[in-house]
């Protein structure tokens, strides 16, 4: 389009010099801008709009009116760079997502690991593995940490300085416990029929692995839960 | 095909076009149309479509068309086609037979004995069918002329997608926790390794040791002498090693490789290798 | 289109009967409906809307106000069967050359078949053939179904239990119809008796022969024509 010939009023896309017809009233121009912006896949600039509208139109002015009209509505006329587009009002964004809540049971590995941490905290990964008799996958601990039921506690002052794991306040909230000490002890488990009634192994009271540096004579649901930060 | 179909005056190329006024031009158009029609009967959507086209040349309300005249037109068309050795599809011929029958019924005085619908009923139904087809064509045209989506009306050009978030809510109650722990503790009872490995001497260990040592024990040797180094003292370790060694000796005795002797209750237990001569 | 009633209150099964919080004011609900319908290219039903809105909302009522608000605007809130969508006003189509979607070419047979289904629905294939006086090729119906303008309806409770065909919401949306009752000229056609089920008397059927390339069970003029649902 190098040659700007006129005399063809509706087509004079850049220079509306003396259009043959008076431009449509501004309300009509607003309707045009509204329809154009609604149907356009991309934001449109004033220039884009004016090439699409009849000669003599003033899309910039129509935009002002239209923008005012959409103030406080569920959608707003937004300026994006030098172009315009309709967008959902920002306070309506909560409608634009659907959240599906999926109820799932914890895997056996996860619940056992969680139980060990709750009863034995602070407990190292090696200790968890010793009690469960199988390796604990990184994923299981990660999951419990992501759920915010377990967090990393202080490191043990033993060779390798292994991290320990403890349960969190979120855990206590979820299980309706005031502290981890409120976890039912072995005798209560037995009374509840959850343990067979044969003489208990003294396992609960026995240190899992000798911890020469630590005098953690383990005494059931630990006393030293929730070490201070 | 240069053959002219002759004077089939009722056929027109475009069904919806009104007849032209100029005589010459019309005649030429007419002839071309006739040729086109005869050559390509497939251009018509079946005999009913052809009949409708013919009926419209009568230029009257479809409800008032002369079915008799229409039947004659159609039969003439079929004859012409035959004369030109054009093969008509079976349905056109079936329609011709039906119309010939209708024509004869319409021409003859009504037979009061005749069963079934009267010739007038048949003609009326044909007229109805033609009118209905015509009406559906007009309805189709009106439908296609509406403000259509993507042509006259538009949807949002940049729809905003709905984000789908999936949140997993893990279910676990205190009872699950207790059960899990109880399960672990129950398991512990069958798995003495799980705690204090250092003070437990297992039967497997004792068996290994006994199998090795028994070969040297041709004479009665006391159990305590088989205890491994570091386990002969007192307390848990000695008890564990003694129990394991005794259990291992029972196993070897069962296999017939070893004999066990005890003089009286609580007296020391002695082993010796079972003499090979007595083996079967 | 089996059921074109609307004004159904928010579906009871999705809504808690006694919401914990009072529903938002109706102006706010209008904004929500506006945002949701603006965001979606596809029509949304009252039910769709209410599942997305907070409990206790009445999208049907919000729609009434919203529809009024968009009267005479460049986009209008259209009702399409049971659903609603924003569409550009049809008098704005002259601006929309760039947005025009290439339409699939439909054969004359397809267009006629579509019209017959729309005006006579639910209609069996045999009935369509009776009206057109010619066998309907499988491809024609397939094309209409693929375009989602036509779908299979309930089977007729007549011998052979033939399938019926009906038009869809997508059809209504495409042709800008609120319901199949709003088809142009429907009442005139009905008044003229042209949509009546007029059983052809014996020996009166205009003959119809099956197309040779058709594989299916077509058996000439079927005896199950013109049954009322």
XYZ file of C-alpha atoms in Angstrom:
738
model
C 0.000 0.000 0.000
C 2.333 2.660 -1.138
C -0.085 4.655 -3.170
C -2.620 6.431 -1.061
C -5.228 7.144 -3.613
C -8.548 8.113 -2.239
C -11.964 8.610 -3.676
C -12.842 5.237 -2.327
C -14.087 6.357 1.043
C -14.683 3.073 2.832
C -11.285 1.727 1.878
C -9.085 4.687 2.710
C -7.584 2.841 5.564
C -5.038 5.329 6.743
C -6.158 8.727 5.629
C -9.801 9.322 6.101
C -9.694 12.627 4.298
C -13.163 14.002 4.010
C -15.170 10.807 3.981
C -18.114 10.758 1.687
C -20.419 9.730 4.514
C -20.393 11.111 8.004
C -18.882 8.610 10.431
C -21.302 6.555 12.487
C -22.273 8.041 15.850
C -19.819 7.355 18.636
C -22.186 4.889 20.356
C -22.184 2.863 17.174
C -18.408 3.059 17.016
C -18.275 1.748 20.579
C -20.374 -1.222 19.507
C -18.000 -1.860 16.630
C -14.939 -1.765 18.848
C -16.712 -4.000 21.323
C -17.517 -6.580 18.651
C -14.070 -6.405 17.081
C -12.193 -6.825 20.345
C -14.501 -9.602 21.437
C -14.014 -11.629 18.280
C -10.310 -10.988 17.831
C -7.878 -13.674 18.835
C -5.213 -11.055 19.529
C -5.283 -7.700 21.251
C -5.935 -4.930 18.737
C -4.284 -1.549 18.522
C -6.074 1.657 17.665
C -4.579 1.354 14.242
C -5.829 -2.225 13.825
C -9.261 -1.062 14.822
C -9.337 1.889 12.489
C -8.397 -0.191 9.462
C -11.369 -2.420 10.204
C -13.867 0.318 10.923
C -15.590 2.611 8.449
C -13.771 5.734 7.410
C -13.960 8.643 9.787
C -14.289 6.524 12.882
C -12.293 7.392 15.964
C -11.537 4.124 17.714
C -9.421 5.853 20.372
C -12.410 7.827 21.507
C -14.689 4.812 21.283
C -12.223 2.877 23.446
C -12.424 5.511 26.161
C -16.184 5.210 26.324
C -16.124 1.446 26.084
C -13.530 1.130 28.782
C -15.660 3.205 31.095
C -18.661 1.065 30.281
C -16.824 -2.076 31.397
C -15.498 -0.566 34.599
C -16.433 -2.732 37.529
C -17.898 -5.410 35.298
C -16.995 -9.106 35.192
C -14.720 -8.450 32.247
C -12.615 -5.389 31.700
C -11.164 -3.721 28.689
C -7.451 -3.845 29.254
C -4.581 -2.177 27.590
C -1.786 -4.559 26.676
C 1.185 -2.677 25.312
C -0.386 -0.408 22.751
C -3.248 -2.788 22.077
C -6.543 -3.543 23.754
C -8.326 -6.725 24.697
C -11.087 -7.942 26.943
C -9.936 -9.878 29.956
C -11.715 -11.427 32.866
C -11.751 -9.018 35.789
C -8.915 -9.903 38.094
C -11.176 -10.511 41.087
C -13.043 -13.110 39.027
C -9.993 -15.250 38.492
C -11.144 -17.688 41.146
C -13.927 -18.696 38.747
C -11.399 -19.515 36.080
C -10.042 -22.540 37.776
C -11.662 -25.672 38.870
C -10.093 -27.528 41.655
C -10.709 -31.177 41.903
C -9.901 -32.683 45.234
C -8.855 -36.230 45.082
C -9.023 -38.288 48.221
C -6.264 -40.827 48.407
C -5.003 -43.146 51.028
C -1.401 -43.016 52.036
C 0.671 -45.918 50.882
C 1.628 -48.500 53.418
C 5.240 -47.388 53.237
C 4.247 -43.809 53.929
C 1.982 -44.532 56.865
C 4.540 -46.845 58.454
C 7.296 -44.324 58.007
C 5.060 -41.676 59.463
C 4.238 -43.878 62.434
C 7.894 -44.550 63.108
C 8.733 -40.881 62.955
C 5.835 -40.031 65.237
C 6.723 -42.663 67.833
C 10.484 -42.384 67.681
C 11.221 -38.805 66.759
C 13.769 -37.436 66.253
C 14.721 -40.378 64.096
C 17.220 -40.783 61.298
C 16.494 -42.410 58.005
C 18.790 -45.306 58.867
C 16.780 -45.901 62.020
C 13.513 -45.859 60.113
C 14.937 -48.412 57.751
C 16.095 -50.566 60.594
C 12.654 -50.597 62.160
C 10.801 -51.184 58.919
C 13.379 -53.733 57.826
C 13.365 -52.290 54.313
C 14.880 -49.283 52.677
C 12.852 -46.087 52.805
C 12.582 -44.483 49.437
C 13.404 -40.828 49.119
C 9.941 -40.340 47.613
C 8.176 -41.523 50.728
C 9.953 -39.059 52.970
C 9.575 -36.317 50.387
C 5.874 -36.951 50.252
C 5.499 -36.699 54.007
C 7.557 -33.526 54.024
C 5.528 -32.060 51.182
C 2.349 -32.830 53.058
C 3.877 -30.895 55.910
C 3.400 -33.735 58.317
C 7.114 -34.325 58.714
C 10.024 -31.965 58.712
C 13.756 -32.277 59.038
C 14.967 -31.825 62.617
C 18.401 -31.330 64.032
C 21.280 -33.392 62.811
C 22.585 -36.164 64.993
C 25.958 -35.553 66.552
C 27.167 -38.882 65.274
C 29.541 -39.769 62.456
C 28.045 -38.595 59.192
C 25.839 -36.169 61.120
C 22.663 -37.689 59.728
C 19.509 -35.613 59.528
C 16.654 -36.529 61.797
C 12.967 -36.346 61.089
C 10.244 -35.102 63.373
C 6.507 -34.600 63.005
C 5.019 -31.131 62.623
C 2.212 -29.105 64.140
C 0.216 -29.791 60.973
C 0.566 -33.459 61.717
C -0.715 -32.965 65.247
C -3.627 -30.896 63.935
C -4.573 -33.489 61.413
C -4.500 -36.325 63.899
C -6.071 -34.314 66.678
C -3.137 -34.623 69.006
C -1.841 -32.031 71.375
C 1.624 -33.455 71.266
C 3.318 -36.568 70.019
C 3.307 -37.782 73.594
C -0.429 -38.237 73.245
C 0.110 -41.045 70.775
C -1.271 -44.202 72.246
C 1.451 -46.369 73.724
C 2.013 -50.016 73.040
C -0.187 -51.116 75.918
C -3.026 -49.080 74.552
C -2.467 -50.504 71.107
C -2.694 -53.919 72.629
C -5.804 -53.028 74.583
C -7.315 -51.800 71.342
C -6.608 -55.233 69.906
C -4.107 -53.853 67.481
C -1.232 -55.825 68.878
C -1.345 -59.488 69.428
C -1.306 -60.334 73.077
C 1.905 -62.288 73.117
C 4.571 -60.796 75.322
C 5.827 -57.700 73.613
C 9.251 -57.554 72.321
C 10.988 -54.961 74.351
C 11.787 -53.284 71.095
C 10.068 -50.077 71.900
C 12.356 -49.461 74.787
C 15.528 -50.567 73.139
C 17.732 -48.153 71.318
C 17.564 -48.866 67.651
C 21.220 -48.676 67.097
C 23.799 -47.908 69.665
C 24.325 -44.234 69.767
C 27.438 -43.896 71.812
C 27.415 -40.145 71.706
C 23.830 -39.818 72.599
C 22.298 -40.900 75.772
C 18.976 -41.419 74.185
C 17.709 -44.170 76.339
C 14.650 -44.290 74.280
C 11.597 -44.241 76.399
C 8.617 -44.726 74.220
C 6.953 -41.689 72.794
C 9.867 -39.481 73.267
C 10.258 -36.790 75.827
C 12.366 -34.712 73.608
C 9.781 -34.144 70.956
C 9.603 -30.812 69.318
C 13.014 -29.721 69.984
C 13.120 -25.988 70.045
C 14.140 -24.363 66.895
C -23.260 -35.799 -27.381
C -24.739 -33.855 -30.232
C -28.122 -35.494 -30.184
C -30.857 -33.077 -29.510
C -33.515 -34.325 -27.228
C -36.094 -32.437 -29.248
C -39.097 -30.763 -27.879
C -39.044 -31.510 -24.234
C -40.314 -28.098 -23.352
C -40.761 -28.494 -19.639
C -37.165 -29.067 -18.687
C -35.024 -26.283 -17.413
C -31.438 -26.132 -16.404
C -31.781 -24.420 -13.078
C -34.922 -25.354 -11.248
C -35.208 -22.063 -9.417
C -34.838 -19.775 -12.388
C -37.983 -18.219 -13.772
C -38.519 -18.732 -17.468
C -36.767 -16.163 -19.617
C -38.712 -13.742 -21.782
C -36.618 -13.446 -24.925
C -37.644 -16.141 -27.287
C -34.393 -16.980 -29.025
C -32.128 -16.896 -26.050
C -34.658 -18.907 -24.145
C -34.843 -21.527 -26.843
C -31.105 -21.969 -26.853
C -30.958 -22.104 -23.098
C -33.801 -24.519 -23.176
C -32.099 -26.837 -25.570
C -28.872 -26.789 -23.629
C -30.749 -27.459 -20.473
C -32.579 -30.320 -22.050
C -29.369 -31.874 -23.256
C -27.772 -31.450 -19.892
C -30.717 -33.050 -18.227
C -30.985 -36.037 -20.465
C -27.308 -36.700 -20.386
C -27.021 -36.286 -16.685
C -30.118 -37.545 -15.016
C -27.957 -38.024 -11.966
C -28.019 -34.265 -11.540
C -31.519 -34.783 -10.239
C -31.935 -36.173 -6.839
C -34.273 -38.915 -7.865
C -37.615 -38.997 -9.636
C -39.379 -36.882 -7.020
C -36.876 -34.103 -7.594
C -37.402 -34.366 -11.338
C -41.162 -34.312 -10.865
C -40.851 -31.226 -8.687
C -38.857 -29.488 -11.367
C -41.480 -30.415 -13.952
C -44.312 -29.372 -11.680
C -42.804 -25.933 -11.277
C -43.004 -25.369 -15.015
C -46.757 -25.406 -14.605
C -46.305 -22.081 -12.810
C -49.135 -22.642 -10.440
C -49.440 -23.270 -6.752
C -48.124 -26.729 -6.178
C -51.351 -27.707 -4.477
C -53.204 -26.888 -7.694
C -50.944 -28.620 -10.169
C -52.451 -30.990 -12.636
C -51.103 -34.317 -11.557
C -52.447 -35.797 -14.753
C -50.457 -33.328 -16.795
C -47.435 -33.981 -14.642
C -47.735 -37.714 -15.161
C -47.902 -37.159 -18.896
C -44.833 -34.937 -18.807
C -42.883 -37.508 -16.889
C -43.895 -40.345 -19.166
C -42.940 -38.273 -22.176
C -39.560 -37.662 -20.589
C -38.992 -41.357 -20.069
C -39.972 -42.092 -23.658
C -37.578 -39.478 -24.949
C -34.813 -40.919 -22.872
C -35.537 -44.349 -24.254
C -35.563 -43.006 -27.780
C -32.102 -41.633 -27.145
C -31.035 -44.982 -25.694
C -30.269 -43.394 -22.405
C -30.438 -45.809 -19.573
C -32.521 -44.534 -16.739
C -31.969 -45.660 -13.227
C -34.458 -48.193 -11.958
C -36.203 -45.769 -9.657
C -37.071 -43.490 -12.590
C -38.673 -46.435 -14.327
C -40.539 -47.527 -11.232
C -41.865 -44.012 -10.924
C -42.888 -44.082 -14.588
C -44.847 -47.291 -14.067
C -46.537 -45.846 -11.036
C -47.436 -42.646 -12.886
C -48.751 -44.603 -15.855
C -51.009 -46.476 -13.472
C -52.098 -43.229 -11.839
C -52.767 -41.666 -15.226
C -55.006 -44.507 -16.290
C -56.877 -44.362 -12.989
C -57.361 -40.631 -13.395
C -58.686 -40.975 -16.940
C -61.083 -43.825 -16.300
C -64.341 -43.286 -14.502
C -64.007 -44.336 -10.844
C -64.725 -47.975 -10.233
C -66.995 -48.272 -7.180
C -65.778 -51.839 -6.631
C -62.114 -50.827 -6.552
C -60.277 -51.224 -3.267
C -57.614 -48.972 -1.853
C -57.177 -45.281 -2.320
C -58.924 -43.445 -5.095
C -56.983 -41.948 -7.952
C -57.721 -38.532 -6.463
C -56.182 -39.559 -3.150
C -53.074 -40.771 -4.906
C -52.796 -37.584 -6.903
C -53.351 -35.476 -3.811
C -50.649 -37.323 -1.966
C -48.198 -36.857 -4.781
C -49.005 -33.141 -4.810
C -48.494 -33.068 -1.042
C -45.148 -34.763 -1.351
C -44.013 -32.313 -3.968
C -45.153 -29.374 -1.923
C -43.470 -30.725 1.172
C -40.201 -31.268 -0.664
C -40.441 -27.771 -2.048
C -41.146 -26.404 1.440
C -38.130 -28.204 2.884
C -35.913 -26.761 0.170
C -37.111 -23.290 0.961
C -36.646 -23.925 4.670
C -33.103 -25.126 3.992
C -32.380 -21.960 2.047
C -33.757 -19.786 4.843
C -31.725 -21.709 7.366
C -28.520 -21.257 5.428
C -29.327 -17.585 5.043
C -29.448 -16.979 8.786
C -26.816 -15.128 10.740
C -24.443 -17.994 11.109
C -21.711 -18.498 13.629
C -18.331 -17.906 12.068
C -19.893 -15.985 9.171
C -22.087 -13.302 10.669
C -21.792 -13.891 14.376
C -18.625 -14.666 16.214
C -17.582 -16.252 19.407
C -14.906 -14.894 21.667
C -11.703 -14.865 19.673
C -9.482 -15.382 22.665
C -11.367 -17.606 25.054
C -9.785 -17.870 28.451
C -9.119 -21.377 29.442
C -10.211 -22.798 32.684
C -7.270 -23.946 34.706
C -7.787 -27.352 36.153
C -6.028 -27.860 39.396
C -5.895 -31.227 40.972
C -5.301 -31.329 44.659
C -4.731 -34.542 46.471
C -6.044 -34.861 49.935
C -4.333 -37.664 51.736
C -6.435 -39.655 54.021
C -4.972 -41.069 57.180
C -6.464 -41.209 60.625
C -4.949 -41.880 63.992
C -6.181 -45.429 63.738
C -4.186 -45.921 60.526
C -1.121 -44.633 62.275
C -1.683 -46.916 65.246
C -2.317 -49.909 63.058
C 0.823 -49.243 61.081
C 2.885 -48.985 64.211
C 1.289 -52.050 65.741
C 2.001 -53.931 62.550
C 5.637 -52.957 62.748
C 5.894 -53.976 66.373
C 4.203 -57.291 65.732
C 6.613 -57.916 62.939
C 9.483 -57.167 65.290
C 8.702 -60.176 67.418
C 9.559 -62.464 64.576
C 12.530 -60.496 63.562
C 15.004 -60.407 66.425
C 17.589 -58.778 64.206
C 15.628 -55.637 64.355
C 17.044 -54.646 67.701
C 20.312 -55.075 69.413
C 21.931 -57.148 66.806
C 25.169 -57.093 68.752
C 23.888 -59.239 71.599
C 22.168 -61.836 69.479
C 23.935 -64.912 68.227
C 21.759 -66.523 65.636
C 21.203 -70.184 65.001
C 22.541 -69.736 61.483
C 25.775 -68.392 62.868
C 25.949 -71.260 65.372
C 25.242 -73.833 62.684
C 28.043 -72.525 60.515
C 30.405 -72.652 63.424
C 29.333 -76.108 64.602
C 29.486 -77.700 61.174
C 33.015 -76.501 60.921
C 34.121 -77.462 64.419
C 32.334 -80.776 64.844
C 34.752 -82.531 62.547
C 37.444 -81.950 65.106
C 35.323 -83.172 68.002
C 35.712 -86.892 67.788
C 35.415 -87.062 71.573
C 32.644 -85.702 73.761
C 33.139 -81.977 74.078
C 31.112 -79.626 76.225
C 28.809 -77.084 74.662
C 30.580 -74.172 76.296
C 33.713 -75.019 74.402
C 31.892 -74.353 71.162
C 30.890 -70.828 72.138
C 32.558 -68.285 69.908
C 35.156 -65.897 71.148
C 33.699 -62.960 72.948
C 30.442 -64.743 73.752
C 31.686 -66.987 76.593
C 31.358 -64.397 79.330
C 28.146 -63.848 81.243
C 24.845 -62.170 80.570
C 22.835 -61.726 77.394
C 25.584 -62.562 75.000
C 26.445 -65.849 76.618
C 22.774 -66.797 76.899
C 22.150 -66.003 73.273
C 25.217 -67.922 72.088
C 24.420 -70.903 74.297
C 20.842 -71.059 73.068
C 21.862 -70.709 69.443
C 24.578 -73.347 69.727
C 22.239 -75.758 71.440
C 19.586 -75.202 68.796
C 22.174 -75.745 66.087
C 23.296 -78.986 67.734
C 19.712 -80.237 67.720
C 19.536 -79.508 64.014
C 22.773 -81.352 63.303
C 21.627 -84.279 65.470
C 18.435 -84.413 63.451
C 20.604 -84.611 60.334
C 22.482 -87.519 61.928
C 25.830 -85.795 62.032
C 26.189 -85.293 65.739
C 25.349 -86.926 69.077
C 24.263 -85.094 72.194
C 24.730 -86.248 75.778
C 23.641 -84.911 79.118
C 24.269 -86.901 82.330
C 21.354 -85.429 84.285
C 19.145 -82.389 84.510
C 21.135 -79.151 84.395
C 24.351 -81.117 83.872
C 26.654 -79.839 81.159
C 25.700 -80.818 77.577
C 28.345 -82.474 75.421
C 28.526 -83.183 71.694
C 30.584 -85.397 69.509
C 30.627 -86.191 65.849
C 28.510 -89.199 65.109
C 30.864 -92.051 64.255
C 30.705 -92.665 60.488
C 30.590 -96.487 60.929
C 27.158 -96.246 62.435
C 25.808 -94.265 59.549
C 23.647 -96.074 57.147
C -33.184 -31.743 21.816
C -35.360 -33.623 24.111
C -35.912 -31.030 26.739
C -35.827 -27.390 26.016
C -37.183 -26.137 29.265
C -35.039 -23.855 31.259
C -35.267 -21.637 34.278
C -34.280 -24.635 36.225
C -33.071 -23.345 39.534
C -29.500 -24.167 40.428
C -29.273 -27.891 40.495
C -30.130 -29.152 43.877
C -27.666 -31.993 43.851
C -24.657 -29.762 43.529
C -25.684 -27.138 45.979
C -25.509 -27.580 49.652
C -29.032 -26.916 50.820
C -28.070 -24.385 53.417
C -24.942 -22.567 52.329
C -22.687 -21.565 55.133
C -22.409 -18.051 53.762
C -25.114 -15.960 52.190
C -24.750 -15.927 48.394
C -23.095 -12.890 46.853
C -25.434 -10.030 45.859
C -27.098 -10.444 42.481
C -24.968 -7.702 40.880
C -21.919 -9.701 41.857
C -23.472 -12.863 40.472
C -24.078 -11.020 37.206
C -20.409 -10.161 37.082
C -19.497 -13.783 37.670
C -21.789 -15.018 34.909
C -20.421 -12.305 32.639
C -16.838 -13.391 33.354
C -17.593 -17.071 32.895
C -19.497 -16.641 29.638
C -16.947 -14.219 28.266
C -14.157 -16.658 29.002
C -15.799 -19.580 27.277
C -16.156 -19.922 23.530
C -18.757 -22.643 24.038
C -22.222 -22.042 25.423
C -22.621 -22.785 29.102
C -25.776 -24.074 30.685
C -27.273 -22.759 33.901
C -26.071 -25.929 35.465
C -22.506 -25.422 34.209
C -22.584 -21.924 35.617
C -23.927 -22.882 38.982
C -21.339 -25.574 39.525
C -18.673 -22.952 38.958
C -20.196 -20.263 41.107
C -20.261 -20.098 44.886
C -22.997 -22.005 46.650
C -26.405 -20.367 46.760
C -25.963 -18.377 43.552
C -28.821 -18.146 41.080
C -27.262 -17.918 37.630
C -30.699 -18.037 35.945
C -31.658 -14.804 37.625
C -28.266 -13.235 36.988
C -28.658 -14.122 33.318
C -31.894 -12.164 33.050
C -30.221 -8.983 34.248
C -27.099 -9.583 32.228
C -29.017 -10.208 29.055
C -30.835 -6.938 29.455
C -27.542 -5.171 30.022
C -26.159 -6.380 26.702
C -29.234 -5.541 24.645
C -28.245 -3.435 21.680
C -24.528 -3.778 22.407
C -21.818 -4.928 20.021
C -21.943 -8.355 21.597
C -25.118 -9.958 22.772
C -25.922 -12.632 25.269
C -27.617 -15.346 23.275
C -29.643 -18.198 24.515
C -28.849 -21.477 22.792
C -31.065 -24.303 23.886
C -30.396 -24.677 27.585
C -27.204 -22.722 27.415
C -25.974 -19.193 26.997
C -23.080 -17.590 25.166
C -21.841 -14.197 24.130
C -21.793 -13.689 20.371
C -21.064 -10.598 18.346
C -24.200 -8.779 17.255
C -25.162 -9.963 13.792
C -25.316 -6.418 12.402
C -21.588 -6.197 13.083
C -20.782 -8.951 10.634
C -19.604 -6.453 8.016
C -16.594 -5.722 10.249
C -15.631 -9.329 10.654
C -14.194 -10.419 7.332
C -10.916 -11.418 8.949
C -12.596 -13.552 11.556
C -14.782 -15.362 9.067
C -14.270 -19.060 9.391
C -14.001 -21.111 6.270
C -17.178 -23.151 6.165
C -17.177 -26.697 5.079
C -19.003 -27.085 1.798
C -22.211 -28.939 2.208
C -23.863 -30.782 -0.629
C -27.421 -29.978 -1.561
C -28.390 -33.370 -0.182
C -26.741 -32.552 3.145
C -28.427 -29.179 3.439
C -31.841 -30.626 2.629
C -31.324 -33.491 5.005
C -30.328 -31.044 7.727
C -33.452 -28.956 7.164
C -35.656 -32.032 7.219
C -34.117 -33.188 10.488
C -34.489 -29.740 12.029
C -38.139 -29.278 11.034
C -39.297 -32.846 11.475
C -37.220 -33.999 14.427
C -37.088 -36.588 15.788
C -37.095 -38.171 12.377
C -35.965 -41.559 11.128
C -33.836 -42.110 8.135
C -36.742 -43.750 6.313
C -38.815 -40.619 6.880
C -36.076 -38.401 5.517
C -35.966 -40.594 2.454
C -39.712 -40.468 2.081
C -39.634 -36.676 2.141
C -36.720 -36.337 -0.250
C -37.927 -39.180 -2.455
C -34.449 -40.574 -2.596
C -32.221 -42.728 -0.468
C -30.032 -40.887 2.006
C -26.464 -41.915 1.651
C -24.634 -42.881 4.786
C -22.024 -40.199 4.117
C -24.547 -37.386 4.242
C -25.720 -38.236 7.721
C -22.182 -38.984 8.827
C -21.074 -35.563 7.717
C -23.851 -33.829 9.634
C -23.098 -35.888 12.704
C -19.396 -35.210 12.416
C -20.087 -31.492 12.244
C -22.056 -31.969 15.445
C -25.142 -30.448 13.943
C -27.091 -33.672 14.139
C -27.072 -36.445 16.639
C -28.852 -39.709 17.076
C -31.941 -39.424 19.250
C -34.080 -42.046 20.856
C -35.096 -45.092 18.946
C -38.650 -45.334 17.711
C -40.762 -47.819 19.537
C -41.827 -49.365 16.239
C -40.808 -52.583 14.546
C -37.106 -52.539 13.842
C -36.658 -49.843 16.505
C -35.154 -47.411 13.991
C -32.882 -44.656 15.249
C -34.129 -41.105 15.021
C -32.108 -38.002 14.296
C -32.336 -34.656 16.023
C -30.416 -31.395 15.789
C -27.946 -30.371 18.457
C -27.114 -27.328 20.503
C -24.173 -26.724 18.170
C -26.683 -26.499 15.337
C -28.740 -23.951 17.261
C -25.574 -21.996 18.068
C -24.439 -22.012 14.475
C -27.743 -20.768 13.121
C -28.444 -18.393 15.971
C -31.544 -20.158 17.226
C -32.720 -20.139 20.813
C -34.454 -23.434 20.324
C -35.664 -25.662 17.549
C -39.049 -24.011 18.009
C -37.576 -20.816 16.600
C -36.775 -22.284 13.219
C -37.787 -19.822 10.521
C -41.255 -20.401 9.124
C -41.906 -23.322 11.425
C -45.415 -22.234 12.383
C -46.386 -21.464 8.771
C -45.188 -24.867 7.656
C -47.090 -26.488 10.448
C -50.214 -24.475 9.637
C -49.939 -25.567 6.013
C -49.862 -29.162 7.183
C -46.454 -29.717 5.664
C -44.895 -31.023 8.859
C -47.745 -33.385 9.569
C -47.236 -37.049 9.806
C -49.454 -37.998 6.937
C -49.358 -41.728 6.541
C -49.374 -42.606 2.902
C -52.213 -44.901 2.091
C -51.505 -48.297 0.680
C -50.429 -48.264 -2.922
C -50.011 -44.552 -2.699
C -46.365 -44.448 -1.793
C -44.236 -42.884 -4.379
C -41.727 -45.589 -5.123
C -38.258 -45.314 -3.750
C -35.461 -47.620 -4.678
C -32.354 -48.103 -2.647
C -29.033 -46.881 -3.881
C -26.970 -49.836 -5.025
C -23.881 -48.734 -3.106
C -25.671 -48.839 0.147
C -24.815 -51.635 2.378
C -27.332 -51.296 5.077
C -30.662 -52.648 5.933
C -32.566 -50.244 3.767
C -35.722 -51.910 2.671
C -37.690 -49.509 0.575
C -40.502 -47.578 2.075
C -40.548 -48.792 5.599
C -43.775 -49.446 7.362
C -42.761 -47.486 10.394
C -43.145 -44.089 8.821
C -44.748 -41.222 10.556
C -44.917 -42.443 14.034
C -45.418 -39.974 16.779
C -43.100 -40.130 19.667
